[in-house]
mmCIF file with all atom_site columns, C-alpha atoms and ligand atoms in Angstrom:
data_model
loop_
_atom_site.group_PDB
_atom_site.id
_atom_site.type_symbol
_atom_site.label_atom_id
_atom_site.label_alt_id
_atom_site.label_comp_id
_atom_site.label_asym_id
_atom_site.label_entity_id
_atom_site.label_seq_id
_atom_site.pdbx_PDB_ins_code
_atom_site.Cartn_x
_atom_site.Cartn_y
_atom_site.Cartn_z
_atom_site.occupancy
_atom_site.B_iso_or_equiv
_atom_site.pdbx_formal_charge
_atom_site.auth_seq_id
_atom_site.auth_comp_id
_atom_site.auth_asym_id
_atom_site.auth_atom_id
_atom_site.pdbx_PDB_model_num
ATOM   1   C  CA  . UNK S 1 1   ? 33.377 83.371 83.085  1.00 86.00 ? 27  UNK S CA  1
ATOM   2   C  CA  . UNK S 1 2   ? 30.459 83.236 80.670  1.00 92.00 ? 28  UNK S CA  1
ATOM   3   C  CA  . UNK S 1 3   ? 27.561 86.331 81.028  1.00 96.00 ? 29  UNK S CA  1
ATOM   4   C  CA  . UNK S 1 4   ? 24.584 84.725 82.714  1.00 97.00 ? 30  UNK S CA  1
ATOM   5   C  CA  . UNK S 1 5   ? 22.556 85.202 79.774  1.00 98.00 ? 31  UNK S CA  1
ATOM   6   C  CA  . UNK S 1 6   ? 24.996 83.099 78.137  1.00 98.00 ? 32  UNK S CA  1
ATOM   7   C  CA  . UNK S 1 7   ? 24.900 80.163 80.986  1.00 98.00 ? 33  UNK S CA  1
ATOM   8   C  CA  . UNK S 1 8   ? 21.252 80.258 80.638  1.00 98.00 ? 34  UNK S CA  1
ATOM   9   C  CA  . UNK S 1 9   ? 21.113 79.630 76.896  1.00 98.00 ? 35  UNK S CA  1
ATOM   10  C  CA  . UNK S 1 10  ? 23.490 77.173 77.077  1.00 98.00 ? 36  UNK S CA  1
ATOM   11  C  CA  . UNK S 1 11  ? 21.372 75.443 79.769  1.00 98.00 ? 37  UNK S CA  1
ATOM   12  C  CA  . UNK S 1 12  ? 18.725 75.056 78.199  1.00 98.00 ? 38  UNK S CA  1
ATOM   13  C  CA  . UNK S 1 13  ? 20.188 73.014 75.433  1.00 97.00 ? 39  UNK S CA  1
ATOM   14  C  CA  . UNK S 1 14  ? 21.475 70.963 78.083  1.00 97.00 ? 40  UNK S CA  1
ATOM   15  C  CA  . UNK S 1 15  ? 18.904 70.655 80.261  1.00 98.00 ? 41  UNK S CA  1
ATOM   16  C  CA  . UNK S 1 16  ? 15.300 68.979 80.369  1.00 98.00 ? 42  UNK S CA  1
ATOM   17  C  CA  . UNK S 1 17  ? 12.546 71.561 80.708  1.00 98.00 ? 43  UNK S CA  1
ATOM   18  C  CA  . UNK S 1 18  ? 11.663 70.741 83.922  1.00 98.00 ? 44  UNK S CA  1
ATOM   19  C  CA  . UNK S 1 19  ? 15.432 70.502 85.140  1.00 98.00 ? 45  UNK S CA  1
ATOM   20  C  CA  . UNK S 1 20  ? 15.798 74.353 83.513  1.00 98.00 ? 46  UNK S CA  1
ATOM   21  C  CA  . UNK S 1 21  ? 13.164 75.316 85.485  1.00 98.00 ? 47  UNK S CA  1
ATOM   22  C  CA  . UNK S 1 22  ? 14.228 74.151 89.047  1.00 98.00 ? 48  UNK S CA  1
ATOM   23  C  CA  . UNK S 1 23  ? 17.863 75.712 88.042  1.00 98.00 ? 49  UNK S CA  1
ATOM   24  C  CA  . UNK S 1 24  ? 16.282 79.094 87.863  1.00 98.00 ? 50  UNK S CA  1
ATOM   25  C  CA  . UNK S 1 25  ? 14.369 77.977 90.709  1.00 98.00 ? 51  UNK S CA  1
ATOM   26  C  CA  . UNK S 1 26  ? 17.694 77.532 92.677  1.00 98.00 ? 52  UNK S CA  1
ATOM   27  C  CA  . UNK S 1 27  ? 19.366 80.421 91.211  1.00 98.00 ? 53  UNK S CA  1
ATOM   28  C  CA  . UNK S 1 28  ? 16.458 82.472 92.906  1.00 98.00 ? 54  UNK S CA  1
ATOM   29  C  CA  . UNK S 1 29  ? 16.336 80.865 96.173  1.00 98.00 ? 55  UNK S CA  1
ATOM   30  C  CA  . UNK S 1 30  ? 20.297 80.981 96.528  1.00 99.00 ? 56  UNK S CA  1
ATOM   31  C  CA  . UNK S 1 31  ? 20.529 84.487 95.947  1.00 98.00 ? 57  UNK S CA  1
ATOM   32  C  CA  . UNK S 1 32  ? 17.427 85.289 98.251  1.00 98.00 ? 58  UNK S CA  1
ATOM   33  C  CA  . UNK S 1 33  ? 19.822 83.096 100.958 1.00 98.00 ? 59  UNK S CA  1
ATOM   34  C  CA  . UNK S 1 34  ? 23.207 85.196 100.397 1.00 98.00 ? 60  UNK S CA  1
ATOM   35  C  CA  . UNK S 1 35  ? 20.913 88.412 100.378 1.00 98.00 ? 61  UNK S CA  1
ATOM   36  C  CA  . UNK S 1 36  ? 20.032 87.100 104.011 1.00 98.00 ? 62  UNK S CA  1
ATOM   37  C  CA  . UNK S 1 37  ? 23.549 85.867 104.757 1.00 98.00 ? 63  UNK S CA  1
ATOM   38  C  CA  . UNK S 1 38  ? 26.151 87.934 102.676 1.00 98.00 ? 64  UNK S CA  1
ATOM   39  C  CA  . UNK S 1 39  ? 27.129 91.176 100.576 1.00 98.00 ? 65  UNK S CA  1
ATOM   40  C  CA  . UNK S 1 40  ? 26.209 91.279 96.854  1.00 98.00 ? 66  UNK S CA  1
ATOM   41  C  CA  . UNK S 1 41  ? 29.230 89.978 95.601  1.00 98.00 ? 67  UNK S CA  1
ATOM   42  C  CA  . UNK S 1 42  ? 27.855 86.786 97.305  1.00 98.00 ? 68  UNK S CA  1
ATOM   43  C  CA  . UNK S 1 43  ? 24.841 87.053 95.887  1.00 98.00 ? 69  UNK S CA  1
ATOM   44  C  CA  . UNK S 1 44  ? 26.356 87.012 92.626  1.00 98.00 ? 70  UNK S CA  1
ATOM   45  C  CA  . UNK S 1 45  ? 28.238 83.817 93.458  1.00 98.00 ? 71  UNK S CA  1
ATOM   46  C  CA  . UNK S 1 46  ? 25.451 82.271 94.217  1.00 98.00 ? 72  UNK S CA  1
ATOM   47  C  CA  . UNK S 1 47  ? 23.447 83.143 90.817  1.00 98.00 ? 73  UNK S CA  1
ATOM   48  C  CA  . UNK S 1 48  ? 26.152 81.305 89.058  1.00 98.00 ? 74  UNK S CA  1
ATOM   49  C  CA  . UNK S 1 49  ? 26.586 78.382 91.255  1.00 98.00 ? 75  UNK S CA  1
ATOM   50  C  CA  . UNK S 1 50  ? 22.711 78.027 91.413  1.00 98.00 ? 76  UNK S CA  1
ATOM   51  C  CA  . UNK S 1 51  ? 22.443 78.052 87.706  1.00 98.00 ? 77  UNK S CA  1
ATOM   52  C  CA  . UNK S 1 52  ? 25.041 75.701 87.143  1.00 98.00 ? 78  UNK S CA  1
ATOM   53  C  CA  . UNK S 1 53  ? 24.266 72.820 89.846  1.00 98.00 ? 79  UNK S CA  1
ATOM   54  C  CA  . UNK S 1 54  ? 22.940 70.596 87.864  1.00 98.00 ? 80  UNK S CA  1
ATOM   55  C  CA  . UNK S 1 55  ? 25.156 71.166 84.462  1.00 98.00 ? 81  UNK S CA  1
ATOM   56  C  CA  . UNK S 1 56  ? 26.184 67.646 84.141  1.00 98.00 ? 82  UNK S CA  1
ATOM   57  C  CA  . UNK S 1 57  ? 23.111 66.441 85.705  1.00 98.00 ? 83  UNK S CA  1
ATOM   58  C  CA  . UNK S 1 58  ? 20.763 65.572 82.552  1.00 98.00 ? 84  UNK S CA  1
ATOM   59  C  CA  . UNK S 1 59  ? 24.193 63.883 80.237  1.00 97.00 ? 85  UNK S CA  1
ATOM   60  C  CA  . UNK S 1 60  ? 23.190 60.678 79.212  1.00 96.00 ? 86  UNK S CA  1
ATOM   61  C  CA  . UNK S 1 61  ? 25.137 57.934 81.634  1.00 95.00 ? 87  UNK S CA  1
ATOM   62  C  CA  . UNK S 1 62  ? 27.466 57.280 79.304  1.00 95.00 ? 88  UNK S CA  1
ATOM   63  C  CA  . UNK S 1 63  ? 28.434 60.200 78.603  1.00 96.00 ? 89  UNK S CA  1
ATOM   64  C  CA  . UNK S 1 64  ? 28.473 61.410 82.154  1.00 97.00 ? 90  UNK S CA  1
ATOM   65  C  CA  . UNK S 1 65  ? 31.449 58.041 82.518  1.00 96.00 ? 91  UNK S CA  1
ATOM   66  C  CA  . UNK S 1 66  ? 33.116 59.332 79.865  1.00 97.00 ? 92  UNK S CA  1
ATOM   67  C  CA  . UNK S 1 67  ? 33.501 62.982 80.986  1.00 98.00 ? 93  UNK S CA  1
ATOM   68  C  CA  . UNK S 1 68  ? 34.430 62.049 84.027  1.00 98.00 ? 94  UNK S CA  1
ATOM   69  C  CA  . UNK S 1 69  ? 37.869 60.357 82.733  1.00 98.00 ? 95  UNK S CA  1
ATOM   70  C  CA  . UNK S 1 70  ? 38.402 62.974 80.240  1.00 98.00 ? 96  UNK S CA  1
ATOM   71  C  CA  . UNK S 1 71  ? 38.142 65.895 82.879  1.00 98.00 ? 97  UNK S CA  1
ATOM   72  C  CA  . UNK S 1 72  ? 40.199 62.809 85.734  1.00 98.00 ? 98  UNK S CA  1
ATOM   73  C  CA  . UNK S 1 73  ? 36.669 63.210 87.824  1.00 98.00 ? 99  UNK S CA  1
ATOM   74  C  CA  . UNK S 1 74  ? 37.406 60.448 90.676  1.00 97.00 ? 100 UNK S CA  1
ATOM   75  C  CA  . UNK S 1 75  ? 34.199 58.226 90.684  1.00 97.00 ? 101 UNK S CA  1
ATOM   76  C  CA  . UNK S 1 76  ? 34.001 55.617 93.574  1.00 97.00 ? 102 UNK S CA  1
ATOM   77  C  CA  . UNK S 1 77  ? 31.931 52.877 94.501  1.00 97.00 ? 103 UNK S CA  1
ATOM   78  C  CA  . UNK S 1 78  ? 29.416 54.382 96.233  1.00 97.00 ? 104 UNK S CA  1
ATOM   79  C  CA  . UNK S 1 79  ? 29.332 56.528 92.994  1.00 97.00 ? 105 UNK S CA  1
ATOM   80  C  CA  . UNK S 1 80  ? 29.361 53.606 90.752  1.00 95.00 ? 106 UNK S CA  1
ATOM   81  C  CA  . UNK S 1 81  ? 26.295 52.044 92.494  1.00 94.00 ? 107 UNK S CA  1
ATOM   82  C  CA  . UNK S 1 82  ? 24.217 55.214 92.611  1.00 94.00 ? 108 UNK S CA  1
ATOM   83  C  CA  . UNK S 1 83  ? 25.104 57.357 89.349  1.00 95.00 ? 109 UNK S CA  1
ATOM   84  C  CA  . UNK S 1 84  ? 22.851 60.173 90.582  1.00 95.00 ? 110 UNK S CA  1
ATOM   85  C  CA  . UNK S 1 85  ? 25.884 60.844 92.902  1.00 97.00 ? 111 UNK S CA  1
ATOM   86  C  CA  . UNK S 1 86  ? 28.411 61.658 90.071  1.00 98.00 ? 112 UNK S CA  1
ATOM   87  C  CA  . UNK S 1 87  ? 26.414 64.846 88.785  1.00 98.00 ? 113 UNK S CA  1
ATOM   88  C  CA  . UNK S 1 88  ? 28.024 67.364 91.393  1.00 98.00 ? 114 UNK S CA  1
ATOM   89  C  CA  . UNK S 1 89  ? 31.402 66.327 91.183  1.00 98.00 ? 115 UNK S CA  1
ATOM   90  C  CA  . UNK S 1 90  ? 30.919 66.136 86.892  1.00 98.00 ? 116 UNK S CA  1
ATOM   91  C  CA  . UNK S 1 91  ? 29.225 69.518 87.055  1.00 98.00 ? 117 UNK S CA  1
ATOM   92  C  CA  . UNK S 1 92  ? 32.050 71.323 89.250  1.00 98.00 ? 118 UNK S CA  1
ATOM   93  C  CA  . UNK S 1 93  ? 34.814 70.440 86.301  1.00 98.00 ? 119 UNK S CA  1
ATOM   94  C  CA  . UNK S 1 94  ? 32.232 71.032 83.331  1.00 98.00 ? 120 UNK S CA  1
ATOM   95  C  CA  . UNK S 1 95  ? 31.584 74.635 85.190  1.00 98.00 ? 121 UNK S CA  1
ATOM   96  C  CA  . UNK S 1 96  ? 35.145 75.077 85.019  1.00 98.00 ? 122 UNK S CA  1
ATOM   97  C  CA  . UNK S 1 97  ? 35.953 74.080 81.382  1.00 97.00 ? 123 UNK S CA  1
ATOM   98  C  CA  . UNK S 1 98  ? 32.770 74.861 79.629  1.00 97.00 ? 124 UNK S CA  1
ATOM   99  C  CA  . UNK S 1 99  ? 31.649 77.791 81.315  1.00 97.00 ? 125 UNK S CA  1
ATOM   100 C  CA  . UNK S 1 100 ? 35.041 79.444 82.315  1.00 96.00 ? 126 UNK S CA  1
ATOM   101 C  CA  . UNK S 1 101 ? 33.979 79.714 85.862  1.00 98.00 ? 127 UNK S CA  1
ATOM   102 C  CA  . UNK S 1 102 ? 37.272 79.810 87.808  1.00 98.00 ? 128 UNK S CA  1
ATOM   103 C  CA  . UNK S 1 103 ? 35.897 80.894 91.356  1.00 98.00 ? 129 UNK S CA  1
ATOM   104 C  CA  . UNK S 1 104 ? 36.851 77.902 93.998  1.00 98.00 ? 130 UNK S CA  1
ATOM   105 C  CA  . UNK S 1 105 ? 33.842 78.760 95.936  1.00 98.00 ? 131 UNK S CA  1
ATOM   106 C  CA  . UNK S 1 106 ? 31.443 78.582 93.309  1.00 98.00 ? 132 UNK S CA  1
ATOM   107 C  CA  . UNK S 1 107 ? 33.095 75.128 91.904  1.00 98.00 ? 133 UNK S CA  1
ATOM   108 C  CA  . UNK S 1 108 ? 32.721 74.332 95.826  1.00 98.00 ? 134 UNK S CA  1
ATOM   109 C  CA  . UNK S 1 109 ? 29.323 74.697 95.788  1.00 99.00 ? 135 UNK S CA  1
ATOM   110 C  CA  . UNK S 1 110 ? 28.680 72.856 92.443  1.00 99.00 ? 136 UNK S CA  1
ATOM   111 C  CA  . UNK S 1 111 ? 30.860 69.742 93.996  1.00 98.00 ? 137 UNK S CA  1
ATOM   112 C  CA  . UNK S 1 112 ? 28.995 69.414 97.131  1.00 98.00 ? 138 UNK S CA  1
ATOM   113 C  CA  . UNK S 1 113 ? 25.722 70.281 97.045  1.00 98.00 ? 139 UNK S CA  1
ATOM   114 C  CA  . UNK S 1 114 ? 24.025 67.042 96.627  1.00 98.00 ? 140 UNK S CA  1
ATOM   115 C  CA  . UNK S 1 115 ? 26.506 65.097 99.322  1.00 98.00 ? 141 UNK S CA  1
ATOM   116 C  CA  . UNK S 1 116 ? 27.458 67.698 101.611 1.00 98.00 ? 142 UNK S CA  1
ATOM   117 C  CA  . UNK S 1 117 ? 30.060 67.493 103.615 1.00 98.00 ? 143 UNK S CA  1
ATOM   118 C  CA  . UNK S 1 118 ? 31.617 68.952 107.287 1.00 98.00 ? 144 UNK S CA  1
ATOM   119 C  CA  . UNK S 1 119 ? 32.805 72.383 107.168 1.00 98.00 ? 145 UNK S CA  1
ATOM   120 C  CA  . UNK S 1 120 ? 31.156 73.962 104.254 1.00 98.00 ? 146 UNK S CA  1
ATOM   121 C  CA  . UNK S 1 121 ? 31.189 77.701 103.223 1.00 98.00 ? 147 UNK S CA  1
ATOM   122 C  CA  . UNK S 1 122 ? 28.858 80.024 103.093 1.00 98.00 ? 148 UNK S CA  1
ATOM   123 C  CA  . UNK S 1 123 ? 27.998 79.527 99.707  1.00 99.00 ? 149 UNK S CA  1
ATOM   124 C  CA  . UNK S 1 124 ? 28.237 75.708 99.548  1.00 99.00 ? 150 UNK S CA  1
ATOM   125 C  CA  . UNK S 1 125 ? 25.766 75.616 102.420 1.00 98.00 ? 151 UNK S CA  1
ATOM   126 C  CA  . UNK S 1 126 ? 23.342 78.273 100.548 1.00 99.00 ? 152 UNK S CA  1
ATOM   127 C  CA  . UNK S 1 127 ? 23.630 76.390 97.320  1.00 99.00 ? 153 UNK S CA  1
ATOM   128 C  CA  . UNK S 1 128 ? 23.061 72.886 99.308  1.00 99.00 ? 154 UNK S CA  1
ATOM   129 C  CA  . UNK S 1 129 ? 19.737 74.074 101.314 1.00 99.00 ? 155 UNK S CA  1
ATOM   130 C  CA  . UNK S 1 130 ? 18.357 76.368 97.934  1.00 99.00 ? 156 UNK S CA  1
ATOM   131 C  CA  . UNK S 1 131 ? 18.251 73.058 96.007  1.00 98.00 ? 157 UNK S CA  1
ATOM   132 C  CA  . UNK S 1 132 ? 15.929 71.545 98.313  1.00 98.00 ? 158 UNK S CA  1
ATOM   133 C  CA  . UNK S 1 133 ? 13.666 74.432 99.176  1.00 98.00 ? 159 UNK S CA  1
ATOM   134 C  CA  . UNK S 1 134 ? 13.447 76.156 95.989  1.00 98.00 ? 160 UNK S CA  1
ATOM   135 C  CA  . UNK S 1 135 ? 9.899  77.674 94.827  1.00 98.00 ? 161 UNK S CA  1
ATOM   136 C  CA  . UNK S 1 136 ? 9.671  75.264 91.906  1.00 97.00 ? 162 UNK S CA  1
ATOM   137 C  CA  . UNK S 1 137 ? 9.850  72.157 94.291  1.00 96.00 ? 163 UNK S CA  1
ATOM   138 C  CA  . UNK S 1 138 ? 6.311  70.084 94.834  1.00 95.00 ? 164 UNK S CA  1
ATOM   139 C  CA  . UNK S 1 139 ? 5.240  70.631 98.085  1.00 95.00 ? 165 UNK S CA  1
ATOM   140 C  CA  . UNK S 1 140 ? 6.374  67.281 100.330 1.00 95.00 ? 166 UNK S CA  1
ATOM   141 C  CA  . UNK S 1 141 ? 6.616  66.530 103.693 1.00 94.00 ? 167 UNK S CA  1
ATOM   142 C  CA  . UNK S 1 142 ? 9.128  68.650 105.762 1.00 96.00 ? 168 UNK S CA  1
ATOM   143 C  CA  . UNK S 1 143 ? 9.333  71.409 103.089 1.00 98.00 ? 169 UNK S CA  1
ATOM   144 C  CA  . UNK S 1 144 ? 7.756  74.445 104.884 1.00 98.00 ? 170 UNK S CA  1
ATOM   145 C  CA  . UNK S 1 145 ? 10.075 73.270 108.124 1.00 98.00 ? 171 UNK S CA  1
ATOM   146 C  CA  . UNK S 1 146 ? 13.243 73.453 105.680 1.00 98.00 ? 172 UNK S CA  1
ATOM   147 C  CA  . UNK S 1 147 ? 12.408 76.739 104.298 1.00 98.00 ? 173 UNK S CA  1
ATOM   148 C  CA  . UNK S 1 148 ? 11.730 78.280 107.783 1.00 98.00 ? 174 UNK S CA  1
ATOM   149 C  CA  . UNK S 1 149 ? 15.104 76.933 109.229 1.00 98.00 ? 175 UNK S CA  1
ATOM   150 C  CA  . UNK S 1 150 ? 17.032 78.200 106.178 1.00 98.00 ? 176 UNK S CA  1
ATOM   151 C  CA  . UNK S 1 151 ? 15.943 81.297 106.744 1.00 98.00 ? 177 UNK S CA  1
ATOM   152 C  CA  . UNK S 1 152 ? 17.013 81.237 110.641 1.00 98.00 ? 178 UNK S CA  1
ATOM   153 C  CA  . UNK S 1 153 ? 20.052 79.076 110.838 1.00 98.00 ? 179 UNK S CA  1
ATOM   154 C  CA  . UNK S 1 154 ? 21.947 77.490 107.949 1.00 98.00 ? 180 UNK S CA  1
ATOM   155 C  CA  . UNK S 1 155 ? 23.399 75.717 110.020 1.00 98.00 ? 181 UNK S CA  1
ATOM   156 C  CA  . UNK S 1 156 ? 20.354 73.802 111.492 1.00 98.00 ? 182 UNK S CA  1
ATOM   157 C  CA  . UNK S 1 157 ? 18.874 73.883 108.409 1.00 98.00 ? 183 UNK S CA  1
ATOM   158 C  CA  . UNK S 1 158 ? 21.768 71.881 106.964 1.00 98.00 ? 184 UNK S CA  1
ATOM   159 C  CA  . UNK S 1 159 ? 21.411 69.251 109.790 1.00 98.00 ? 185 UNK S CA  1
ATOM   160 C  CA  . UNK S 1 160 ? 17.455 69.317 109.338 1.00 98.00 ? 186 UNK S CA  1
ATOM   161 C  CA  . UNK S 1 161 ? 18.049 68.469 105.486 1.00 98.00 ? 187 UNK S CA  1
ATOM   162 C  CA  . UNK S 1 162 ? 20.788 65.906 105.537 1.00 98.00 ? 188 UNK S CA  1
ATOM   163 C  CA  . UNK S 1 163 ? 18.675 63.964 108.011 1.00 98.00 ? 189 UNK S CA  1
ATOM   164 C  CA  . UNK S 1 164 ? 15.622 64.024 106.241 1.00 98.00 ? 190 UNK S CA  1
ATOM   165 C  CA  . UNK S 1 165 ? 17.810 63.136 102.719 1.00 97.00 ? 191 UNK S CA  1
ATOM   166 C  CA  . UNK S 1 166 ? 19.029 60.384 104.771 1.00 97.00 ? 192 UNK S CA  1
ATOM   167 C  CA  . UNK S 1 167 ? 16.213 59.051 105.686 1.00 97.00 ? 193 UNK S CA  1
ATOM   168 C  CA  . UNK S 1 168 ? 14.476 59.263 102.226 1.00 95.00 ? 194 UNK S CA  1
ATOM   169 C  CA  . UNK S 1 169 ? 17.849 57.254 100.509 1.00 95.00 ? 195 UNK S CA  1
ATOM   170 C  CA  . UNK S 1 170 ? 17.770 54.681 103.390 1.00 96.00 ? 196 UNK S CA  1
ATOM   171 C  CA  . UNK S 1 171 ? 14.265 53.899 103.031 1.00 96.00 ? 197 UNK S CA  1
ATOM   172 C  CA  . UNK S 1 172 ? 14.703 52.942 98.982  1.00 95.00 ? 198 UNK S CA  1
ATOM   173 C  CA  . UNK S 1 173 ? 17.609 51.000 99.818  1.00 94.00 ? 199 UNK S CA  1
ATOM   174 C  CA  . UNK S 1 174 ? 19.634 53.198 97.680  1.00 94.00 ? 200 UNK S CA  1
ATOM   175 C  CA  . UNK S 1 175 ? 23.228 53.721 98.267  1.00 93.00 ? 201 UNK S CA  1
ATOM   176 C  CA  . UNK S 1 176 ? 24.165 56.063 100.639 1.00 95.00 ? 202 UNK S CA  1
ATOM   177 C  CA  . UNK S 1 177 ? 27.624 58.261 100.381 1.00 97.00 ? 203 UNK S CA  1
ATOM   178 C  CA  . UNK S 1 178 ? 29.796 58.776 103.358 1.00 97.00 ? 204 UNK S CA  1
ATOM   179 C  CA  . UNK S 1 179 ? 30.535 62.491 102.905 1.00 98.00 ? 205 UNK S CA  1
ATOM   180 C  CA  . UNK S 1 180 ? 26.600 62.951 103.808 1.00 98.00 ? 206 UNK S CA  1
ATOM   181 C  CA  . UNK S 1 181 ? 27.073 60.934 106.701 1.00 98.00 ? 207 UNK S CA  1
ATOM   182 C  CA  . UNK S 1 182 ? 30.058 62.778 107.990 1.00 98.00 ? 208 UNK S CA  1
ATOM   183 C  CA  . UNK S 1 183 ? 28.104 65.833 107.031 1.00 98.00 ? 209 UNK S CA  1
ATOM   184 C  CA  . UNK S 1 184 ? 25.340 65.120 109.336 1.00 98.00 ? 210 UNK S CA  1
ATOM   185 C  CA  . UNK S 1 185 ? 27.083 64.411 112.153 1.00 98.00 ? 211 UNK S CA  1
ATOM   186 C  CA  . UNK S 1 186 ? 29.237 67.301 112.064 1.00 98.00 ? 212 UNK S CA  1
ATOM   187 C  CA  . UNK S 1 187 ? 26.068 69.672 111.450 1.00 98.00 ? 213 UNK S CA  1
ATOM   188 C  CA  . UNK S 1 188 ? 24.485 67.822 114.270 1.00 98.00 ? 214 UNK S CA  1
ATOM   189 C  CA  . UNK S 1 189 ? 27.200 68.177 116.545 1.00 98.00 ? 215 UNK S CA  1
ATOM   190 C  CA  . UNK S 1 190 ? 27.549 71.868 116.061 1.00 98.00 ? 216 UNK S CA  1
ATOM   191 C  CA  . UNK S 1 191 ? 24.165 73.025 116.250 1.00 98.00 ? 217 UNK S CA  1
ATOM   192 C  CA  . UNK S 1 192 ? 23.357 70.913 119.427 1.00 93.00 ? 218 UNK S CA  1
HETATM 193 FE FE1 . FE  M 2 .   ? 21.788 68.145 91.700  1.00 75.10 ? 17  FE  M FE1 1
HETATM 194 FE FE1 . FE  M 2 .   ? 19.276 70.424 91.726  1.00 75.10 ? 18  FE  M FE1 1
#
């Protein structure tokens, strides 16, 4: 695996400014979250899998098809529809091959943390609820409520999040993928 001074140069070529900036943003919040919920080899786990979320996420669109044949990324029609959705499963095999990253949790993380999906680990959940409270994030409604759960319960906070994501892709009429509907239910279920 690459140093993470290395990752971070090789970010910023690949990344808008303002994306750059919400990885670090991530990268802060997830270790602040294993801190909380893990020993500091977790917390180094999720440095890397908070800097790389997003690796594939600012590839043009064609680009983004292209890599995902080359590296036999499965894209399906939900995928198709919505192309924000390919991102996390792109950027868990461009971790892998282009930043030597060979740890199945962190590659977990990477792969679900826009989605979700029932049974996540420790680090997929942490990676999942830093993304959407991180400091960089404009303030919006639900925000402070996210940050307070994820600091209590990830597993609440999980539930809180994927029904509020919900909610937001439903009401654009935007395609809407079945792993974060499974997801929900199961972090429903569990917490009730
Ligand atoms: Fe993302
Ligand atoms: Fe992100």
């Amino acid at each position: 695996m690459l140093s993470v001074d290395v990752i971070k140069e090789k970010l910023q070529s690949a990344l808008s400014i303002d994306r750059y900036i919400h990885t670090l943003g991530v990268a802060e919040e997830a270790q602040k979250l294993a801190a909380v919920y893990g020993d500091a080899e977790l917390v180094k786990k999720a440095e890397y899998a908070g800097l790389l979320h997003d690796c594939a996420k600012d590839y043009p669109d064609d680009m983004k098809k292209r890599f995902c044949k080359e590296y036999h990324v499965p894209v399906d029609d939900v995928m198709k529809k919505q192309l924000g959705l390919i991102h996390p499963f792109l950027g868990a095999e461009v971790a892998k091959r282009e930043y030597g990253v060979e740890d199945e949790d962190i590659i977990g993380a990477i792969r679900w943390h826009t989605t979700g999906k029932p049974e996540m680990t420790v680090l997929e959940k942490i990676v999942f609820i830093a993304d959407y409270i991180e400091p960089n994030r404009k303030p919006f409604d639900g925000l402070e409520k996210a940050r307070k759960l994820a600091y209590e319960n990830l597993d609440k906070a999980m539930a809180y999040i994927l029904e509020s994501t919900i909610e937001y892709v439903k009401e654009r009429n935007r395609a809407l993928h079945p792993y974060s509907v499974e997801a929900l239910e199961y972090y429903k279920r569990i917490t009730e």
